[in-house]
Coordinates of C-alpha atoms and ligand atoms in Angstrom, one line a residue:
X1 CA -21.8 -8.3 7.8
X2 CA -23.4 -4.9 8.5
X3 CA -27.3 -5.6 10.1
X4 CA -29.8 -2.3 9.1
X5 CA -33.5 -2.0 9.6
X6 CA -35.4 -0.3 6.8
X7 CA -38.4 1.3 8.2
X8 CA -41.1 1.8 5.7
X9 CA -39.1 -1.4 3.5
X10 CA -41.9 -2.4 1.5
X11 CA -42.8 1.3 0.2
X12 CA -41.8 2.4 -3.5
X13 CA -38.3 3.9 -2.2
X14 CA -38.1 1.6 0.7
X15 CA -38.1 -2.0 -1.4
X16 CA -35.6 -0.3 -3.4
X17 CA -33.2 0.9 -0.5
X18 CA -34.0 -2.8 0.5
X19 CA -32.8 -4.4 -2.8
X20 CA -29.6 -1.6 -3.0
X21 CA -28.0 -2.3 0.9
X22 CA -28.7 -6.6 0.1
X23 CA -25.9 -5.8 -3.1
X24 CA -24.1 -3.9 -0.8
X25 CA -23.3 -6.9 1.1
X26 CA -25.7 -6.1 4.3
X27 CA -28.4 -7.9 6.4
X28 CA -32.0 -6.1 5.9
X29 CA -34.5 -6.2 7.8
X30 CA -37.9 -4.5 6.2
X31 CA -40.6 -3.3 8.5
X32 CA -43.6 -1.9 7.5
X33 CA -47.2 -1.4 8.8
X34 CA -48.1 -2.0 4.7
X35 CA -50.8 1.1 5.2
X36 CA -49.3 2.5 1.8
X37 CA -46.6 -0.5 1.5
X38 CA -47.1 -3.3 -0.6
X39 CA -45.1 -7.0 0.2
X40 CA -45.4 -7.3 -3.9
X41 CA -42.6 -4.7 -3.7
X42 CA -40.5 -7.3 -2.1
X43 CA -42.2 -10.4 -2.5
X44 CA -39.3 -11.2 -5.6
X45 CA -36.9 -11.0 -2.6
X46 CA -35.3 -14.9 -2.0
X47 CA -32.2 -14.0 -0.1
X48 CA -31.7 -15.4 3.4
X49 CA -30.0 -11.7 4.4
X50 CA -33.1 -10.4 4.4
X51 CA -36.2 -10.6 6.8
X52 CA -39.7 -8.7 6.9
X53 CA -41.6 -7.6 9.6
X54 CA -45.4 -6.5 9.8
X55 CA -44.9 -3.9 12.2
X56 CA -46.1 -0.3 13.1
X57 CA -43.3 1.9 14.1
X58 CA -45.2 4.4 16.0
X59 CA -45.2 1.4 18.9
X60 CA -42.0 0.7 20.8
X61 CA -39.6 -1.0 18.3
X62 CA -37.8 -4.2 19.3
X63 CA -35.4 -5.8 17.1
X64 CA -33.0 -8.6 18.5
X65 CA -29.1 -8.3 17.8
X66 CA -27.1 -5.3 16.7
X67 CA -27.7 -2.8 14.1
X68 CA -25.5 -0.7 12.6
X69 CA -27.7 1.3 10.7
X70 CA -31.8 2.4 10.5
X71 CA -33.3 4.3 7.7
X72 CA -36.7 6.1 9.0
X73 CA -38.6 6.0 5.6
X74 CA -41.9 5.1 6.8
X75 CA -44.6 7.3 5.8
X76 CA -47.4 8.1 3.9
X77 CA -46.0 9.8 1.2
X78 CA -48.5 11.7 -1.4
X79 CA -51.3 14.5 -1.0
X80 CA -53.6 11.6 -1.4
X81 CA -52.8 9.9 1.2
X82 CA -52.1 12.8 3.6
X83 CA -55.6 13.3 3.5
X84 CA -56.8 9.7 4.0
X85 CA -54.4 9.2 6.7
X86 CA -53.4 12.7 8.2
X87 CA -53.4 10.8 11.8
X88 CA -51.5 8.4 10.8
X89 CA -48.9 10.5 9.0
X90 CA -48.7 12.9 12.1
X91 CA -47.6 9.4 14.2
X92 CA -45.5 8.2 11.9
X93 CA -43.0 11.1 11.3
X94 CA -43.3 12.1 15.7
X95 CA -43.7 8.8 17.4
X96 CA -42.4 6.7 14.5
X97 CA -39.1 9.0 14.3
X98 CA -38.9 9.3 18.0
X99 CA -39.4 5.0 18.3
X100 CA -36.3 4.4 15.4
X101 CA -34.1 7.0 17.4
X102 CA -34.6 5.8 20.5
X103 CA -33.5 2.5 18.7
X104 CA -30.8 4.1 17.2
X105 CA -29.3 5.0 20.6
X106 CA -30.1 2.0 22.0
X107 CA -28.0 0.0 19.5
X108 CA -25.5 2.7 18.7
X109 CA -26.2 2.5 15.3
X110 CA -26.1 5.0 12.6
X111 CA -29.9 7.0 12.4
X112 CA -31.4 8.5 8.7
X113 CA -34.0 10.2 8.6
X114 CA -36.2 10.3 5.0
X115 CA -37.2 14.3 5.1
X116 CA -38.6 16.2 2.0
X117 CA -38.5 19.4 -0.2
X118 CA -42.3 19.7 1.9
X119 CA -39.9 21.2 4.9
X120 CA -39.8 24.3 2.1
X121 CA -43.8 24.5 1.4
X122 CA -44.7 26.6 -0.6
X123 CA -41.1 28.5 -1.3
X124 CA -40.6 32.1 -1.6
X125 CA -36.9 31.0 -2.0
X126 CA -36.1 29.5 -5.2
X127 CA -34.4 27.2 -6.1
X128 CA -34.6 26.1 -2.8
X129 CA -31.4 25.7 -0.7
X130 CA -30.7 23.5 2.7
X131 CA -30.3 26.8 4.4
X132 CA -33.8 28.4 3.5
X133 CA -36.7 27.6 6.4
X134 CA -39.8 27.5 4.2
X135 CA -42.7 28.5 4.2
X136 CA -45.1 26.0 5.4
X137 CA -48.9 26.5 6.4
X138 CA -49.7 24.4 9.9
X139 CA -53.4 24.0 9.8
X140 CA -53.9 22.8 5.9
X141 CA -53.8 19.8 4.4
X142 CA -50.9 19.4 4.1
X143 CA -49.4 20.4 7.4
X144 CA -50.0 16.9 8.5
X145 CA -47.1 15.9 6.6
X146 CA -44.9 18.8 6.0
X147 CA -45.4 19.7 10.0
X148 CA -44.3 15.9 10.9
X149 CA -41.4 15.6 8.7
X150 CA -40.2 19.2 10.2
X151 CA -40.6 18.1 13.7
X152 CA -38.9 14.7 13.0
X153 CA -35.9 16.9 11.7
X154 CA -36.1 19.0 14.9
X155 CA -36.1 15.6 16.8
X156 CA -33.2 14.0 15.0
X157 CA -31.1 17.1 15.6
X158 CA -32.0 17.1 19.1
X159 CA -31.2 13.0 19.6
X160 CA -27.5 14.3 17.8
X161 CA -27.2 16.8 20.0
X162 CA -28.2 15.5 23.4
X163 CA -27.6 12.1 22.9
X164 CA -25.0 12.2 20.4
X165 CA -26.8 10.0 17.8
X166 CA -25.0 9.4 15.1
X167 CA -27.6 10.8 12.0
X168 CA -28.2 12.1 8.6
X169 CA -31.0 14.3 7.4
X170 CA -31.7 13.7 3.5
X171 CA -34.4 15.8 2.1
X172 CA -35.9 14.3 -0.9
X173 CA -37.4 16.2 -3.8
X174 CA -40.0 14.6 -6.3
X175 CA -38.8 11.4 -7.1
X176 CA -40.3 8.6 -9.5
X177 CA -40.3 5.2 -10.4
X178 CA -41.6 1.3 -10.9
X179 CA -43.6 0.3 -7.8
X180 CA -45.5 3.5 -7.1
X181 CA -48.9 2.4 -6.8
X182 CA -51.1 2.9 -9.6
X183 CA -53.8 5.0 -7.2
X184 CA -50.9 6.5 -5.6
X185 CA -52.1 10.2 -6.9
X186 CA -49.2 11.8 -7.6
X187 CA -49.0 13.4 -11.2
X188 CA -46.6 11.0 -12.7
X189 CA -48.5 7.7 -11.6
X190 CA -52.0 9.5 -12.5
X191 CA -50.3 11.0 -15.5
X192 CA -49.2 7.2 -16.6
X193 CA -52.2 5.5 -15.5
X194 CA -54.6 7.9 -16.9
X195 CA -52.6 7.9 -20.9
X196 CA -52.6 4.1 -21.0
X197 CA -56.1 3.2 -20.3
X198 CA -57.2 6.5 -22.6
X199 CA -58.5 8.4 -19.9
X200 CA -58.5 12.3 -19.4
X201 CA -55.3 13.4 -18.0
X202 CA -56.1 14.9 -15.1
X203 CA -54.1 18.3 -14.7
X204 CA -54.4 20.6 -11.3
X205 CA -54.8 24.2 -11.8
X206 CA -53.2 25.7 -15.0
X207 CA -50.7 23.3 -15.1
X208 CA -48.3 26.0 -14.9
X209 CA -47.0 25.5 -11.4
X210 CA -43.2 23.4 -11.7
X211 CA -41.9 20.4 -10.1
X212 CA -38.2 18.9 -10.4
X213 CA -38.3 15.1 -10.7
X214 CA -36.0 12.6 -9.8
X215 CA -35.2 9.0 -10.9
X216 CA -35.8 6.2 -8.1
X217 CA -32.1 5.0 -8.7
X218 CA -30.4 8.3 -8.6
X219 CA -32.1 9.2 -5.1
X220 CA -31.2 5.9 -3.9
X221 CA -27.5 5.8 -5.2
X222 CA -27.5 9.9 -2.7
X223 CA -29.1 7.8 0.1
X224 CA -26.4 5.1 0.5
X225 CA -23.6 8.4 -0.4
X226 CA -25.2 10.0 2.8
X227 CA -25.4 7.3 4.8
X228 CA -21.9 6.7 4.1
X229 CA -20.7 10.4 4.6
X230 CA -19.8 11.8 7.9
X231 CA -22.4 14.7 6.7
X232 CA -24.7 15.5 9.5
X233 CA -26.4 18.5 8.6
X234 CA -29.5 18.2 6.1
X235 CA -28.4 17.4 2.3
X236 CA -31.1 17.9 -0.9
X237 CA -31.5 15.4 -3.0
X238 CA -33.1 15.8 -6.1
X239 CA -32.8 16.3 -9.9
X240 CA -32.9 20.1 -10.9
X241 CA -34.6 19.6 -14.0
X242 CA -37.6 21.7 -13.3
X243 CA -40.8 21.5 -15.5
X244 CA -44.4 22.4 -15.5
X245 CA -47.5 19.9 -14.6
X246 CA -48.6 20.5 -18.1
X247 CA -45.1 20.0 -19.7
X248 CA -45.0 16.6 -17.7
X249 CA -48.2 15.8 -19.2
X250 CA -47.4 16.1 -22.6
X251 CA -44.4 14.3 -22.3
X252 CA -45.9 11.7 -20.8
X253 CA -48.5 11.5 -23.5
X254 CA -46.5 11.6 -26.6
X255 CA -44.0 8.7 -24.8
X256 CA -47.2 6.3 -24.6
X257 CA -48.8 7.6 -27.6
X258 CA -52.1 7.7 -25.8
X259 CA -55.0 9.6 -27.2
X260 CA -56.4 10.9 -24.1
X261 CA -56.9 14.4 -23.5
X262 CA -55.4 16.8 -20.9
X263 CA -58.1 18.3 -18.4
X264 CA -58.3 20.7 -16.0
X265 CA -58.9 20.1 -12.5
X266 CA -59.3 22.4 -9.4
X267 CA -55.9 23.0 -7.6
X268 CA -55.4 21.4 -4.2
X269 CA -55.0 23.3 -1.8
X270 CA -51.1 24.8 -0.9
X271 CA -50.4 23.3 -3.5
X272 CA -46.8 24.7 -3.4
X273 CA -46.2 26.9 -6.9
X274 CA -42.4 25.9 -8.0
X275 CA -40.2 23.7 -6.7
X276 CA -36.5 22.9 -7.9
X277 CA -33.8 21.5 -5.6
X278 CA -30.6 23.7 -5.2
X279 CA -28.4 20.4 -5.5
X280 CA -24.7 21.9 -4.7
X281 CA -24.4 20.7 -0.9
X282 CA -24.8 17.0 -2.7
X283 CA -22.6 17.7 -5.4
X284 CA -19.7 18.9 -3.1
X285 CA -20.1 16.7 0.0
X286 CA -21.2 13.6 -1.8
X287 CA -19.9 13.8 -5.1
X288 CA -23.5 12.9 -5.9
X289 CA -26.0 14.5 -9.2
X290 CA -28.6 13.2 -10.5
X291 CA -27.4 10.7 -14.4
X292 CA -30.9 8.9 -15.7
X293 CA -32.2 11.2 -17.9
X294 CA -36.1 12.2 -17.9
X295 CA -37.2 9.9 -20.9
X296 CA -35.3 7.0 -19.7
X297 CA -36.7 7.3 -16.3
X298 CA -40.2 8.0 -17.8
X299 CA -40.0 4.5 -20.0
X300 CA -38.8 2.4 -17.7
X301 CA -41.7 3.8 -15.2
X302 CA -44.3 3.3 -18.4
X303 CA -43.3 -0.1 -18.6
X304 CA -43.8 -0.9 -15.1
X305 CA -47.4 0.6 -14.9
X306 CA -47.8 -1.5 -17.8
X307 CA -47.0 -4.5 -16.8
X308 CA -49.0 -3.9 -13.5
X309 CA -52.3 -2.7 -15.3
X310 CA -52.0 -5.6 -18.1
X311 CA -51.9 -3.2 -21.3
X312 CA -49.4 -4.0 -23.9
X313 CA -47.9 -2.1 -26.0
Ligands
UDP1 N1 -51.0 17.1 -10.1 C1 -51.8 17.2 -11.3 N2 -52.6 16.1 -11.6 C2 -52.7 15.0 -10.9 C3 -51.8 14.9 -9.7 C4 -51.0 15.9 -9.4 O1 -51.8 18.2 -12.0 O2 -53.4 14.1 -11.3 C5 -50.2 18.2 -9.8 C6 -50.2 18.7 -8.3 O3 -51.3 19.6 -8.2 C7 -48.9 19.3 -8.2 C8 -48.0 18.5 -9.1 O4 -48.8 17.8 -10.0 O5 -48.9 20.6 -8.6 C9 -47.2 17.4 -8.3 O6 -48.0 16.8 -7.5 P1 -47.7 15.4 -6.7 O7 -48.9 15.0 -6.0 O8 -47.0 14.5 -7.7 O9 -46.5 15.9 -5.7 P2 -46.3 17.2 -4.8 O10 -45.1 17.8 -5.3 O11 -47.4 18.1 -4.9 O12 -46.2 16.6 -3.4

């Protein structure tokens, strides 16, 4: 039976990558320092293939036995938390991804590492294409993660190179779905949140800035493609519907039927301006694209936050 740690496990993608490789007939084993990870994500879990472990990567990582495979998803993973924890994410995506490589080596096992359409910042290339080196600002906000996910590429490339790890570099556009956290602060979950309970809908700038969003079970059926691949360059993965903030909004109200109302709100800072995945590396390497469709994706996330903030419908 294959063995793979999930770093990051009990995270929104992370407890699903955890449920998809236990039906793929392999032994997990979940770690995660739960900073932004919630065990309710895999609390539902009874299956004696899979293990959790209350553990911060950025310390040296032991696990007994082999591996065959380590996904590097841990991370803080929205604006929000970049600037609660911009420390923390800097550790995570150096000394975290340099901790699960050197583990990687160690056990000869197969090395992914979660990157992100942040690499890109804000992109005078679009749509943006695994070839295009963005166009990222180091000493804003953001730079914590965007500059930690870009030296964690740089790292895994090097471990490939010098030490002839075995890895894959996925870069993951917007991407949505049931267990984001309802304070999470991305648009969708505030968008959601915010139209249930009748609250203003809380729209950055003029809302007129795009974002391309993808469906938690289409990123995770290009994940376990890339894994399986012998792809070792980076590979986008995303869904090239692209939409405005405001457009979002609406949509999101009209599927709830909420009342609330759409406000404005001062833009964040680098906020990056469009964003829209150039998916045709995935398409011809994988065979993967993007299949749930934006209102399916959207309902099944509604019912989630619904369920989770005890409105009915
Ligand atoms: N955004 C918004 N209202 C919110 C949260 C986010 O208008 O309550 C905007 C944000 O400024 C950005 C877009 O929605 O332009 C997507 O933001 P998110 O935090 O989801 O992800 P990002 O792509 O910026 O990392």
């Amino acid at each position: 039976m294959p063995r793979i740690l999930i770093t990051g496990g009990s995270g929104f993608i992370g407890s699903h990558l955890c449920e998809k490789f236990l039906s793929e007939g392999h032994e997990v084993i979940c770690m995660d320092n739960l900073i932004t990870g919630d065990v309710d994500n895999i609390s539902h879990i009874k299956d004696s293939r899979f293990s959790f472990v209350h553990y911060d990567v950025t310390n040296y990582i032991y696990v007994k036995g082999d591996l065959d495979y380590i996904l590097n998803f841990a991370s803080p993973a929205s604006p929000l938390d970049y600037m609660e924890f911009p420390i923390q994410t800097l550790k995570v995506g150096s000394l975290g991804t340099h901790k699960a490589l050197g583990l990687a080596k160690e056990k000869v096992a197969r090395f992914l590492l979660a990157s992100t359409s942040e690499v890109y910042g804000d992109p005078v290339v679009h749509p943006q294409n695994e070839d295009y080196w963005g166009n990222v600002n180091p000493v804003g906000p953001r730079g914590v993660y965007d500059e930690a996910k870009r030296f964690a590429e740089a790292l895994t490339m090097a471990y490939q190179r010098y030490h002839g790890v075995d890895t894959r570099i996925i870069r993951i556009f917007n991407t949505y779905g049931p267990r984001m956290r309802i304070k999470d602060g991305r648009a969708i979950p505030n968008f959601i949140t915010q139209a249930l309970r009748g609250e203003d809908v809380t729209v950055f700038g003029d809302g007129g800035q795009t974002r391309s969003f993808c469906y938690v079970t289409d990123l995770v059926d290009g994940i376990y493609r890339l894994l399986m691949s012998d792809y070792n360059s980076p590979v986008n993965i995303g869904n090239p519907h692209e939409m405005t903030v405001l457009e979002m909004a609406q949509e999101i109200l009209a599927l709830t039927n909420s009342k609330s109302k759409i406000v404005r709100m001062p833009l964040p800072e680098d906020d990056p301006k469009v964003r829209q995945p150039d998916i045709s590396r995935a398409k011809r390497i994988l065979g993967w694209e993007p299949h749930v469709a934006l209102k399916d994706g959207l309902q099944n996330t509604i019912s989630y936050f619904r369920m989770k903030l005890g409105i009915q419908e």
